[in-house]
mmCIF file of C-alpha atoms in Angstrom:
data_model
loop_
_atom_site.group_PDB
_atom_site.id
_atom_site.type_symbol
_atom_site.label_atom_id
_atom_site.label_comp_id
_atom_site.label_asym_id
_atom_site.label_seq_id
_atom_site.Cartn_x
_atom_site.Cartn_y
_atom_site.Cartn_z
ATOM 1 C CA UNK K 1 0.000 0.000 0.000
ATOM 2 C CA UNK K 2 1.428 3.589 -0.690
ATOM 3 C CA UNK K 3 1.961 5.663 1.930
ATOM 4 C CA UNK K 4 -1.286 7.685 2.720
ATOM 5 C CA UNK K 5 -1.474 11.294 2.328
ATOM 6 C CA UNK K 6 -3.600 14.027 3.721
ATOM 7 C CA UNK K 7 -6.127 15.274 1.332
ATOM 8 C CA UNK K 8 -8.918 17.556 1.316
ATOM 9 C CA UNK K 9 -12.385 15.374 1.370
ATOM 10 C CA UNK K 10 -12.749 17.363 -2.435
ATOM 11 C CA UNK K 11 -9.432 16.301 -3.113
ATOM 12 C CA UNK K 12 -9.352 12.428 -1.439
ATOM 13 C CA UNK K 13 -12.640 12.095 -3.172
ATOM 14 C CA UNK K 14 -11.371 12.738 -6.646
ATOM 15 C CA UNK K 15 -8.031 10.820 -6.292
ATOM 16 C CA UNK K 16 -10.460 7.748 -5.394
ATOM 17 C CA UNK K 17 -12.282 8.555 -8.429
ATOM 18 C CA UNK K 18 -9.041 8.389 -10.163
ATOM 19 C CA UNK K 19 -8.103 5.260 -9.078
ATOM 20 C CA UNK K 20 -11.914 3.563 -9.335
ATOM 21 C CA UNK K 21 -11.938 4.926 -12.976
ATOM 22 C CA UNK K 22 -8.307 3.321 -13.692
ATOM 23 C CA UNK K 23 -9.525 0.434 -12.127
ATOM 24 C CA UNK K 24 -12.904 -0.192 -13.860
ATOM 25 C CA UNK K 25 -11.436 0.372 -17.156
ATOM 26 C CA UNK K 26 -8.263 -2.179 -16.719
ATOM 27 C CA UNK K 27 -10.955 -5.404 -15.435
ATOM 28 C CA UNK K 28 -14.018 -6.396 -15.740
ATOM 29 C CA UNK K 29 -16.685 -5.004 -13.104
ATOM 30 C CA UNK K 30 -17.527 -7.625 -11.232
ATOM 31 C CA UNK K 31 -13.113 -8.626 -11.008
ATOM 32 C CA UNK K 32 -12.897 -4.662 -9.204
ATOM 33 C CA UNK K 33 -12.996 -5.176 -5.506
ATOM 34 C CA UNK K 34 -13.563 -2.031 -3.309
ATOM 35 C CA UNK K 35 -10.538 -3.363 -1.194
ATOM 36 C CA UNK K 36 -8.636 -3.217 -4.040
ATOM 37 C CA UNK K 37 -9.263 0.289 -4.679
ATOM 38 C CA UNK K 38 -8.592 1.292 -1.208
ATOM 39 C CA UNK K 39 -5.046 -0.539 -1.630
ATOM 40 C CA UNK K 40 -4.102 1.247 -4.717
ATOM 41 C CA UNK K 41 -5.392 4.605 -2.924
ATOM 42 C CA UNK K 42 -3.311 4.308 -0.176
ATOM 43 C CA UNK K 43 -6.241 4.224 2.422
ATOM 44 C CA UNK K 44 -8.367 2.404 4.629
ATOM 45 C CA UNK K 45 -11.389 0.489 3.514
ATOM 46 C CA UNK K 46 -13.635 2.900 6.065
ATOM 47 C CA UNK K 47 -12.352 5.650 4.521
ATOM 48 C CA UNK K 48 -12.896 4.640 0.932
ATOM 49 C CA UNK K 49 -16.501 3.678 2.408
ATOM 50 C CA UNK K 50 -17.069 7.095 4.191
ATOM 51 C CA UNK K 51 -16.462 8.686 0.308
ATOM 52 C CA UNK K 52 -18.471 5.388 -1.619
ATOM 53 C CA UNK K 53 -20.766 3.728 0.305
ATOM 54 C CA UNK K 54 -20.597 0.915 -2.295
ATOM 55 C CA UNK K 55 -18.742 0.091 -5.005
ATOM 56 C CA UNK K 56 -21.741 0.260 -7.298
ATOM 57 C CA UNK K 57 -21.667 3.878 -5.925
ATOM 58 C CA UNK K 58 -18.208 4.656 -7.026
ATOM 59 C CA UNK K 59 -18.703 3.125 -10.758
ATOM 60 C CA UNK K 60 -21.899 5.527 -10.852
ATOM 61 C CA UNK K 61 -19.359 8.337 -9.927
ATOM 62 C CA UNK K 62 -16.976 7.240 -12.047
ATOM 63 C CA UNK K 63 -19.692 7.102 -15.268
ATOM 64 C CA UNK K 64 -21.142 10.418 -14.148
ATOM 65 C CA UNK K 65 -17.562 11.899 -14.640
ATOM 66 C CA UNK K 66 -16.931 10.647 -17.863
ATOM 67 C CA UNK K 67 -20.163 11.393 -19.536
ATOM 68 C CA UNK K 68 -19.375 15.170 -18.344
ATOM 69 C CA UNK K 69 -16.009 14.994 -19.474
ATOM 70 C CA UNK K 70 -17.270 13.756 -22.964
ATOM 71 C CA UNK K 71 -19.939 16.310 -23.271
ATOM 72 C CA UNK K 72 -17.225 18.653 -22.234
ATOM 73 C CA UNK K 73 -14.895 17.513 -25.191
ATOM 74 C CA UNK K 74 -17.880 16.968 -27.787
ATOM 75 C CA UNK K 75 -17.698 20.103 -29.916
ATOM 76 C CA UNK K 76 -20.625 21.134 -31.536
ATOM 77 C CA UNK K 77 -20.144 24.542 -33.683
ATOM 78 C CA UNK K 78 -22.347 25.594 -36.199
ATOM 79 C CA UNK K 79 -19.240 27.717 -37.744
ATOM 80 C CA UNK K 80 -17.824 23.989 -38.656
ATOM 81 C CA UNK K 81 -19.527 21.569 -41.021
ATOM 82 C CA UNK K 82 -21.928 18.941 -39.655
ATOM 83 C CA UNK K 83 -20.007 16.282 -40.780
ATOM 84 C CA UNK K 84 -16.537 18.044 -39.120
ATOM 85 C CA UNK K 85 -18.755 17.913 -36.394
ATOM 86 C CA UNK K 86 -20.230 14.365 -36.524
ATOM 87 C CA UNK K 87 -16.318 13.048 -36.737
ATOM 88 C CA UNK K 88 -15.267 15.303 -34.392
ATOM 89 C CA UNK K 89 -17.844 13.727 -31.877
ATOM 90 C CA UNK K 90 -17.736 10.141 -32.659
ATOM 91 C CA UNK K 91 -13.888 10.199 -32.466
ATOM 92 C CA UNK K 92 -14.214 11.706 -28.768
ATOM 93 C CA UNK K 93 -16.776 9.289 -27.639
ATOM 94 C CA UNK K 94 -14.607 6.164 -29.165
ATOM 95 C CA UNK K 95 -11.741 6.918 -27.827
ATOM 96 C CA UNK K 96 -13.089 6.910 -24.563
ATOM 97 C CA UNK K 97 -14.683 3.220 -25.386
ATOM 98 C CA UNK K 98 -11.532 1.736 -26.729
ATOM 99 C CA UNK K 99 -9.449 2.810 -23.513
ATOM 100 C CA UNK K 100 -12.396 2.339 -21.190
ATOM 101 C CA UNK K 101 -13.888 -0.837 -22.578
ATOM 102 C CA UNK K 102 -14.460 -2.892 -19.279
ATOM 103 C CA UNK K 103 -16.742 0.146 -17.678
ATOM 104 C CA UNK K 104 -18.535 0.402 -21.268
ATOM 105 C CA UNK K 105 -19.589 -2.765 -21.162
ATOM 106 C CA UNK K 106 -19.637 -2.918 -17.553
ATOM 107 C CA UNK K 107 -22.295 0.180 -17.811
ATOM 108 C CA UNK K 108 -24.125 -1.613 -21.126
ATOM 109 C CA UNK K 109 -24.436 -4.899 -19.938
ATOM 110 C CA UNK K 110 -23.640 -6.027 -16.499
ATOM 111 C CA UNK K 111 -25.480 -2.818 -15.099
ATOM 112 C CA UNK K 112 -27.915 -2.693 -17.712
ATOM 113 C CA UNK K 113 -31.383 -1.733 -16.426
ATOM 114 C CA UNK K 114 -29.357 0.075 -13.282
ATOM 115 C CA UNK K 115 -31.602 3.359 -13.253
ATOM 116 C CA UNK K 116 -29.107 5.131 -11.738
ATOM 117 C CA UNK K 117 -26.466 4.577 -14.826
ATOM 118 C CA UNK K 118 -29.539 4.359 -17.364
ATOM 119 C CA UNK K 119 -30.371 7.905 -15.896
ATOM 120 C CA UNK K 120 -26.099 9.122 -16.408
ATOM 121 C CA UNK K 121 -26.271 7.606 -19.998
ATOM 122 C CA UNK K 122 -29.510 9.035 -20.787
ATOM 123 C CA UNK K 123 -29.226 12.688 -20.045
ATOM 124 C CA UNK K 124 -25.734 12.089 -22.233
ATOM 125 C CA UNK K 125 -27.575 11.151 -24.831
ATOM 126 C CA UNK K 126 -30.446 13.734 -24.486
ATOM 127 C CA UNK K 127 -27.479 16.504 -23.786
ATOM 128 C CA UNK K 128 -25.731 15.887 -27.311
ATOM 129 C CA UNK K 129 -29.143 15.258 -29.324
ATOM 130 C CA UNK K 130 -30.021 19.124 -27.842
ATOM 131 C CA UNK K 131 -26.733 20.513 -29.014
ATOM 132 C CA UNK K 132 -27.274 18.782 -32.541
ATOM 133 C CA UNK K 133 -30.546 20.278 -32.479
ATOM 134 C CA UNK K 134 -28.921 23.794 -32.095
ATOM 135 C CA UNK K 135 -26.524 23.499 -35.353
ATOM 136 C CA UNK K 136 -28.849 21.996 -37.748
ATOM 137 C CA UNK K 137 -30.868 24.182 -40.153
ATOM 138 C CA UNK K 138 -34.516 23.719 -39.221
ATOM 139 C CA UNK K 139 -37.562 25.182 -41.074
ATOM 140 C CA UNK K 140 -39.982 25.095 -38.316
ATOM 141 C CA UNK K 141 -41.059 23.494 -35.119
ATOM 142 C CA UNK K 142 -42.764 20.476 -37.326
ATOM 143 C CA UNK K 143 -38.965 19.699 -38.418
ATOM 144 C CA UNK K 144 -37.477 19.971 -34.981
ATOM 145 C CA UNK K 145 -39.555 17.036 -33.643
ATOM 146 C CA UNK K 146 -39.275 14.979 -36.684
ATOM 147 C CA UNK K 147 -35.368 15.626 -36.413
ATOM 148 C CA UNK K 148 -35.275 15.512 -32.750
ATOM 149 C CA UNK K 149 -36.921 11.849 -32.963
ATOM 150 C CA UNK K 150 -34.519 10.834 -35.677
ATOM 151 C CA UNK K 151 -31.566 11.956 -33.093
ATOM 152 C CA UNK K 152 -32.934 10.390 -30.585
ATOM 153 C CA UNK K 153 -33.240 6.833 -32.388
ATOM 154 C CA UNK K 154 -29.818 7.006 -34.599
ATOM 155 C CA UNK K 155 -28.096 8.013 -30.837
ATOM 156 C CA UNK K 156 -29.253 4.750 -29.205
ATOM 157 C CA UNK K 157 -28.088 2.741 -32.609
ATOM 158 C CA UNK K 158 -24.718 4.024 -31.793
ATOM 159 C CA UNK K 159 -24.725 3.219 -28.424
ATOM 160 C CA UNK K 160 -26.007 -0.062 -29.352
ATOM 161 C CA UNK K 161 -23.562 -0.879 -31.743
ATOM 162 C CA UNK K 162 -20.573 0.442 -30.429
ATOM 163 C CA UNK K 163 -20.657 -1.933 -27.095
ATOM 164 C CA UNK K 164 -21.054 -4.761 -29.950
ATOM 165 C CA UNK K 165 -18.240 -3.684 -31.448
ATOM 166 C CA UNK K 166 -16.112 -2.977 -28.138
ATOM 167 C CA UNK K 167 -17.124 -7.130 -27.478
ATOM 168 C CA UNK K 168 -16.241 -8.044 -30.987
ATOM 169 C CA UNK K 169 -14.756 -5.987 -33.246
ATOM 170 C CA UNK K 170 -16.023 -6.985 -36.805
ATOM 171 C CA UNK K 171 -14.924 -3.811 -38.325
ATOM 172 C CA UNK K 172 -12.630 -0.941 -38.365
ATOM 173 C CA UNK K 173 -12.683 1.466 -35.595
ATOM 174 C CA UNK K 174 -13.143 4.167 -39.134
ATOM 175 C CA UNK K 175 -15.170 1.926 -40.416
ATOM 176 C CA UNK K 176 -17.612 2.289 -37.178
ATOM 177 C CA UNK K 177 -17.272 5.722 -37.442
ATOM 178 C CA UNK K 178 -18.414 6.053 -40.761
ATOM 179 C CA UNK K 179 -21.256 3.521 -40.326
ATOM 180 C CA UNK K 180 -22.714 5.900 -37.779
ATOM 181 C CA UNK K 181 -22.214 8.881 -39.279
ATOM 182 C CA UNK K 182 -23.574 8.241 -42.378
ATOM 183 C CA UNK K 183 -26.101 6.344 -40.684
ATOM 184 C CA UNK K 184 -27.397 9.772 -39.305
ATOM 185 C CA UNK K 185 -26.525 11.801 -42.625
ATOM 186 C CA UNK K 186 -29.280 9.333 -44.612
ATOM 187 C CA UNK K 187 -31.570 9.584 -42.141
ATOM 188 C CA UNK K 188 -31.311 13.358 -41.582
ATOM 189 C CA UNK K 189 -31.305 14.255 -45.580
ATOM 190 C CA UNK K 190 -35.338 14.050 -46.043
ATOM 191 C CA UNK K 191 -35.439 16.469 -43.392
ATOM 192 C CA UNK K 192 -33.604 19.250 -44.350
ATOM 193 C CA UNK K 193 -33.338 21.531 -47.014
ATOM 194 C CA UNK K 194 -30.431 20.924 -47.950
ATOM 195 C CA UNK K 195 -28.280 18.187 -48.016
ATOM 196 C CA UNK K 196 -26.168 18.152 -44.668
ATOM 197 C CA UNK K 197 -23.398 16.475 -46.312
ATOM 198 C CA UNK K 198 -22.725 17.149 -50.009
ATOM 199 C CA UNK K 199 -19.121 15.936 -49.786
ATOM 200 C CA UNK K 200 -19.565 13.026 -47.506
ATOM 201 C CA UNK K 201 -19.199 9.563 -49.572
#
């Protein structure tokens, strides 16, 4: 065990966080024991405990972090062009999945149906589908909820098939890219008035 060090609770909480995210992403979930993580922080088990009161309560902390950080690096700018943007995002997101496989999956399928991570993944989802919204060119508010429901669906097909691919990886990581962005580009092109991706092949 390191030697311990006196933190700030702010400070000892986020340094657990650190460690429970390492953690999470290097096994599988149910391999991560909380005595584990209170080893590799250098502190007791009660203390770990006084932060996490479970480790199902950590990995919620640690997902809650992540999906901030990724909204945080997800640029959406209507000065760029939807497709710049669409890359731009899908790059961000799978990176994060290829270096943080076991808590994808661990979030996808062995906590799947956990409200409390459905809820994190969720308002993700509903976060970046508002910020699309915002850069797209729509006629009226008859378009926005036709769009908004296309969004909606084509963000869960991603989700879906990227934890396929993160448990077997029939394709290219640029290949999965481009299946999901021109996934959305078809589906978006009825909608608009012009076509959102005259370039894209």
């Amino acid at each position: 065990m390191p030697p311990r060090q006196r933190l700030s609770p702010s400070d000892r909480r986020a340094q657990l966080l650190s460690v429970g995210a390492r953690l999470f992403a290097a096994h599988p979930y149910d391999d991560v024991l909380m005595e584990e993580i209170a080893q590799e922080a250098g502190v007791s088990r009660a203390l770990l405990y006084r932060h996490f009161s479970s480790k199902h309560v950590l990995f919620a902390a640690v997902y809650q972090q992540a999906a901030d950080q990724l909204l945080a690096e997800t640029r959406l700018d209507p000065a760029d062009s939807l497709v710049d943007q669409l890359i731009q995002g899908m790059d961000v997101h799978l990176d994060y999945f290829v270096e943080n496989r076991h808590a994808v999956l661990a979030a996808n399928r062995v906590l799947a149906g956990d409200p409390v991570i459905q809820t994190i993944m969720t308002n993700e989802l509903d976060a970046l589908r508002t910020r699309l919204l915002a850069v797209l060119p729509l006629a009226d508010e008859s378009t926005r909820e036709a769009v908004s429901g296309v969004l909606k669906s084509w963000l869960v097909f991603v989700q879906v098939l990227c934890v396929d691919w993160l448990t077997q990886e029939t394709c290219t990581r640029t290949q999965l890219r481009d299946v999901c962005i021109g996934a959305v580009l078809g589906a978006l092109r009825p909608l608009l008035p012009e076509d959102p991706a005259l370039d894209w092949q």
